[in-house]
């Protein structure tokens, strides 16, 4: 998908060839920005991410059939029952949201709130 490193969310979104997918992820990133204005937007590893006091809170990436939300492995473990109930595909470090399906903003909010709370005393970027 990308041939060069991008430096901001708009550049990242412009690398998404499918306009519907680009628009969908833009709406998600905008929602996070509006709901959590205290979070810092960064690009790292060619992915849009949000941090709080220098620690990772959540990141996003795209694939042909879905976009992925990466809240770190501890958050995946905490919410895996919910993922199963909602029939979401997930792995050790990310959960997949199919393009064109209703984005579960309630679940996204719970993952972000969990990480903000759980990582409030963590000074590393990633959990140890």
PDB file of C-alpha atoms in Angstrom:
ATOM      1  CA  UNK A   1       0.000   0.000   0.000  1.00  0.00           C
ATOM      2  CA  UNK A   2       2.557   2.629   1.044  1.00  0.00           C
ATOM      3  CA  UNK A   3       5.896   3.189  -0.640  1.00  0.00           C
ATOM      4  CA  UNK A   4       7.188   6.017   1.558  1.00  0.00           C
ATOM      5  CA  UNK A   5       6.864   6.910   5.173  1.00  0.00           C
ATOM      6  CA  UNK A   6       4.017   9.308   5.847  1.00  0.00           C
ATOM      7  CA  UNK A   7       4.232  12.037   8.453  1.00  0.00           C
ATOM      8  CA  UNK A   8       0.618  12.857   9.327  1.00  0.00           C
ATOM      9  CA  UNK A   9      -2.889  11.416   9.336  1.00  0.00           C
ATOM     10  CA  UNK A  10      -3.936  13.159   6.106  1.00  0.00           C
ATOM     11  CA  UNK A  11      -0.982  11.715   4.202  1.00  0.00           C
ATOM     12  CA  UNK A  12      -1.802   8.285   5.627  1.00  0.00           C
ATOM     13  CA  UNK A  13      -5.441   8.542   4.584  1.00  0.00           C
ATOM     14  CA  UNK A  14      -4.374   9.576   1.079  1.00  0.00           C
ATOM     15  CA  UNK A  15      -2.529   6.256   0.717  1.00  0.00           C
ATOM     16  CA  UNK A  16      -5.830   4.357   0.988  1.00  0.00           C
ATOM     17  CA  UNK A  17      -6.888   3.750  -2.609  1.00  0.00           C
ATOM     18  CA  UNK A  18     -10.554   2.936  -1.965  1.00  0.00           C
ATOM     19  CA  UNK A  19     -12.414   6.224  -1.330  1.00  0.00           C
ATOM     20  CA  UNK A  20     -15.069   4.535   0.839  1.00  0.00           C
ATOM     21  CA  UNK A  21     -12.392   2.932   3.021  1.00  0.00           C
ATOM     22  CA  UNK A  22     -10.491   6.210   3.223  1.00  0.00           C
ATOM     23  CA  UNK A  23     -13.646   8.036   4.302  1.00  0.00           C
ATOM     24  CA  UNK A  24     -14.554   5.375   6.859  1.00  0.00           C
ATOM     25  CA  UNK A  25     -11.152   5.463   8.560  1.00  0.00           C
ATOM     26  CA  UNK A  26     -11.111   9.276   8.406  1.00  0.00           C
ATOM     27  CA  UNK A  27     -14.400   9.284  10.321  1.00  0.00           C
ATOM     28  CA  UNK A  28     -12.960   6.926  12.946  1.00  0.00           C
ATOM     29  CA  UNK A  29      -9.795   8.981  13.422  1.00  0.00           C
ATOM     30  CA  UNK A  30     -11.843  12.187  13.594  1.00  0.00           C
ATOM     31  CA  UNK A  31     -14.152  10.605  16.184  1.00  0.00           C
ATOM     32  CA  UNK A  32     -11.188   9.635  18.389  1.00  0.00           C
ATOM     33  CA  UNK A  33      -9.764  13.153  18.071  1.00  0.00           C
ATOM     34  CA  UNK A  34     -13.072  14.758  19.065  1.00  0.00           C
ATOM     35  CA  UNK A  35     -13.894  12.344  21.895  1.00  0.00           C
ATOM     36  CA  UNK A  36     -10.393  12.385  23.391  1.00  0.00           C
ATOM     37  CA  UNK A  37      -8.902  15.827  22.689  1.00  0.00           C
ATOM     38  CA  UNK A  38      -6.282  15.234  25.383  1.00  0.00           C
ATOM     39  CA  UNK A  39      -4.678  12.487  23.278  1.00  0.00           C
ATOM     40  CA  UNK A  40      -1.767  13.293  20.987  1.00  0.00           C
ATOM     41  CA  UNK A  41      -1.939  12.229  17.342  1.00  0.00           C
ATOM     42  CA  UNK A  42       1.285  10.678  16.061  1.00  0.00           C
ATOM     43  CA  UNK A  43       2.464   8.662  13.087  1.00  0.00           C
ATOM     44  CA  UNK A  44       4.707   5.740  14.037  1.00  0.00           C
ATOM     45  CA  UNK A  45       5.579   2.639  12.024  1.00  0.00           C
ATOM     46  CA  UNK A  46       3.534   4.204   9.191  1.00  0.00           C
ATOM     47  CA  UNK A  47       0.362   3.970  11.281  1.00  0.00           C
ATOM     48  CA  UNK A  48      -1.833   6.619  12.886  1.00  0.00           C
ATOM     49  CA  UNK A  49      -1.706   6.351  16.662  1.00  0.00           C
ATOM     50  CA  UNK A  50      -2.915   8.200  19.704  1.00  0.00           C
ATOM     51  CA  UNK A  51      -0.815   8.640  22.832  1.00  0.00           C
ATOM     52  CA  UNK A  52      -1.312  10.023  26.312  1.00  0.00           C
ATOM     53  CA  UNK A  53       1.633  11.474  28.260  1.00  0.00           C
ATOM     54  CA  UNK A  54       3.983   9.770  25.793  1.00  0.00           C
ATOM     55  CA  UNK A  55       2.481   6.298  26.163  1.00  0.00           C
ATOM     56  CA  UNK A  56       0.661   4.403  23.426  1.00  0.00           C
ATOM     57  CA  UNK A  57      -3.134   4.283  23.752  1.00  0.00           C
ATOM     58  CA  UNK A  58      -4.407   3.008  20.396  1.00  0.00           C
ATOM     59  CA  UNK A  59      -3.290   2.605  16.798  1.00  0.00           C
ATOM     60  CA  UNK A  60      -4.904   1.888  13.442  1.00  0.00           C
ATOM     61  CA  UNK A  61      -3.922   0.135  10.226  1.00  0.00           C
ATOM     62  CA  UNK A  62      -5.680  -0.922   7.047  1.00  0.00           C
ATOM     63  CA  UNK A  63      -5.981  -4.080   4.988  1.00  0.00           C
ATOM     64  CA  UNK A  64      -8.016  -5.036   1.944  1.00  0.00           C
ATOM     65  CA  UNK A  65     -11.053  -6.308   3.847  1.00  0.00           C
ATOM     66  CA  UNK A  66     -10.848  -4.412   7.128  1.00  0.00           C
ATOM     67  CA  UNK A  67      -9.176  -1.828   9.296  1.00  0.00           C
ATOM     68  CA  UNK A  68      -7.419  -2.931  12.431  1.00  0.00           C
ATOM     69  CA  UNK A  69      -7.491  -1.355  15.862  1.00  0.00           C
ATOM     70  CA  UNK A  70      -4.486  -2.081  18.044  1.00  0.00           C
ATOM     71  CA  UNK A  71      -4.978  -1.341  21.740  1.00  0.00           C
ATOM     72  CA  UNK A  72      -2.060  -3.584  22.931  1.00  0.00           C
ATOM     73  CA  UNK A  73      -2.239  -7.192  24.033  1.00  0.00           C
ATOM     74  CA  UNK A  74      -3.494  -6.499  27.587  1.00  0.00           C
ATOM     75  CA  UNK A  75      -6.554  -4.672  26.240  1.00  0.00           C
ATOM     76  CA  UNK A  76      -7.186  -7.430  23.696  1.00  0.00           C
ATOM     77  CA  UNK A  77      -7.219  -9.937  26.552  1.00  0.00           C
ATOM     78  CA  UNK A  78      -9.594  -7.759  28.583  1.00  0.00           C
ATOM     79  CA  UNK A  79     -12.116  -7.411  25.739  1.00  0.00           C
ATOM     80  CA  UNK A  80     -11.802 -10.765  23.956  1.00  0.00           C
ATOM     81  CA  UNK A  81     -15.121 -11.997  25.379  1.00  0.00           C
ATOM     82  CA  UNK A  82     -16.787  -8.911  23.917  1.00  0.00           C
ATOM     83  CA  UNK A  83     -15.044  -9.511  20.582  1.00  0.00           C
ATOM     84  CA  UNK A  84     -16.332 -13.076  20.603  1.00  0.00           C
ATOM     85  CA  UNK A  85     -19.881 -11.941  21.452  1.00  0.00           C
ATOM     86  CA  UNK A  86     -19.808  -9.401  18.616  1.00  0.00           C
ATOM     87  CA  UNK A  87     -18.184 -11.901  16.241  1.00  0.00           C
ATOM     88  CA  UNK A  88     -15.146  -9.727  15.626  1.00  0.00           C
ATOM     89  CA  UNK A  89     -11.931 -11.236  14.346  1.00  0.00           C
ATOM     90  CA  UNK A  90      -8.917 -10.506  16.547  1.00  0.00           C
ATOM     91  CA  UNK A  91      -5.363 -11.572  17.242  1.00  0.00           C
ATOM     92  CA  UNK A  92      -2.838 -11.065  20.031  1.00  0.00           C
ATOM     93  CA  UNK A  93      -2.542  -7.327  19.497  1.00  0.00           C
ATOM     94  CA  UNK A  94      -5.407  -6.155  17.277  1.00  0.00           C
ATOM     95  CA  UNK A  95      -9.084  -6.432  16.469  1.00  0.00           C
ATOM     96  CA  UNK A  96     -10.436  -6.210  12.923  1.00  0.00           C
ATOM     97  CA  UNK A  97     -13.434  -4.151  11.821  1.00  0.00           C
ATOM     98  CA  UNK A  98     -14.780  -5.079   8.381  1.00  0.00           C
ATOM     99  CA  UNK A  99     -15.077  -2.239   5.898  1.00  0.00           C
ATOM    100  CA  UNK A 100     -18.615  -1.049   5.343  1.00  0.00           C
ATOM    101  CA  UNK A 101     -20.022  -2.449   8.572  1.00  0.00           C
ATOM    102  CA  UNK A 102     -21.158  -0.227  11.407  1.00  0.00           C
ATOM    103  CA  UNK A 103     -18.090   0.770  13.426  1.00  0.00           C
ATOM    104  CA  UNK A 104     -18.595  -0.148  17.069  1.00  0.00           C
ATOM    105  CA  UNK A 105     -17.735   3.235  18.592  1.00  0.00           C
ATOM    106  CA  UNK A 106     -18.965   2.098  21.999  1.00  0.00           C
ATOM    107  CA  UNK A 107     -16.415  -0.723  22.039  1.00  0.00           C
ATOM    108  CA  UNK A 108     -13.726   1.570  20.684  1.00  0.00           C
ATOM    109  CA  UNK A 109     -14.466   4.041  23.494  1.00  0.00           C
ATOM    110  CA  UNK A 110     -14.210   1.284  26.096  1.00  0.00           C
ATOM    111  CA  UNK A 111     -10.819   0.155  24.788  1.00  0.00           C
ATOM    112  CA  UNK A 112      -9.482   3.721  24.740  1.00  0.00           C
ATOM    113  CA  UNK A 113     -10.847   4.521  28.201  1.00  0.00           C
ATOM    114  CA  UNK A 114      -9.372   1.289  29.558  1.00  0.00           C
ATOM    115  CA  UNK A 115      -5.920   2.107  28.187  1.00  0.00           C
ATOM    116  CA  UNK A 116      -6.024   5.712  29.404  1.00  0.00           C
ATOM    117  CA  UNK A 117      -6.906   4.513  32.901  1.00  0.00           C
ATOM    118  CA  UNK A 118      -4.677   1.447  33.008  1.00  0.00           C
ATOM    119  CA  UNK A 119      -1.647   3.302  31.654  1.00  0.00           C
ATOM    120  CA  UNK A 120      -1.976   6.497  33.689  1.00  0.00           C
ATOM    121  CA  UNK A 121       1.120   5.648  35.752  1.00  0.00           C
ATOM    122  CA  UNK A 122       3.099   4.078  32.898  1.00  0.00           C
ATOM    123  CA  UNK A 123       5.876   6.177  31.416  1.00  0.00           C
ATOM    124  CA  UNK A 124       7.002   3.744  28.679  1.00  0.00           C
ATOM    125  CA  UNK A 125       5.489   3.859  25.213  1.00  0.00           C
ATOM    126  CA  UNK A 126       4.456   0.180  25.424  1.00  0.00           C
ATOM    127  CA  UNK A 127       3.456  -1.839  28.476  1.00  0.00           C
ATOM    128  CA  UNK A 128       6.233  -4.058  29.778  1.00  0.00           C
TER     129      UNK A 128
END
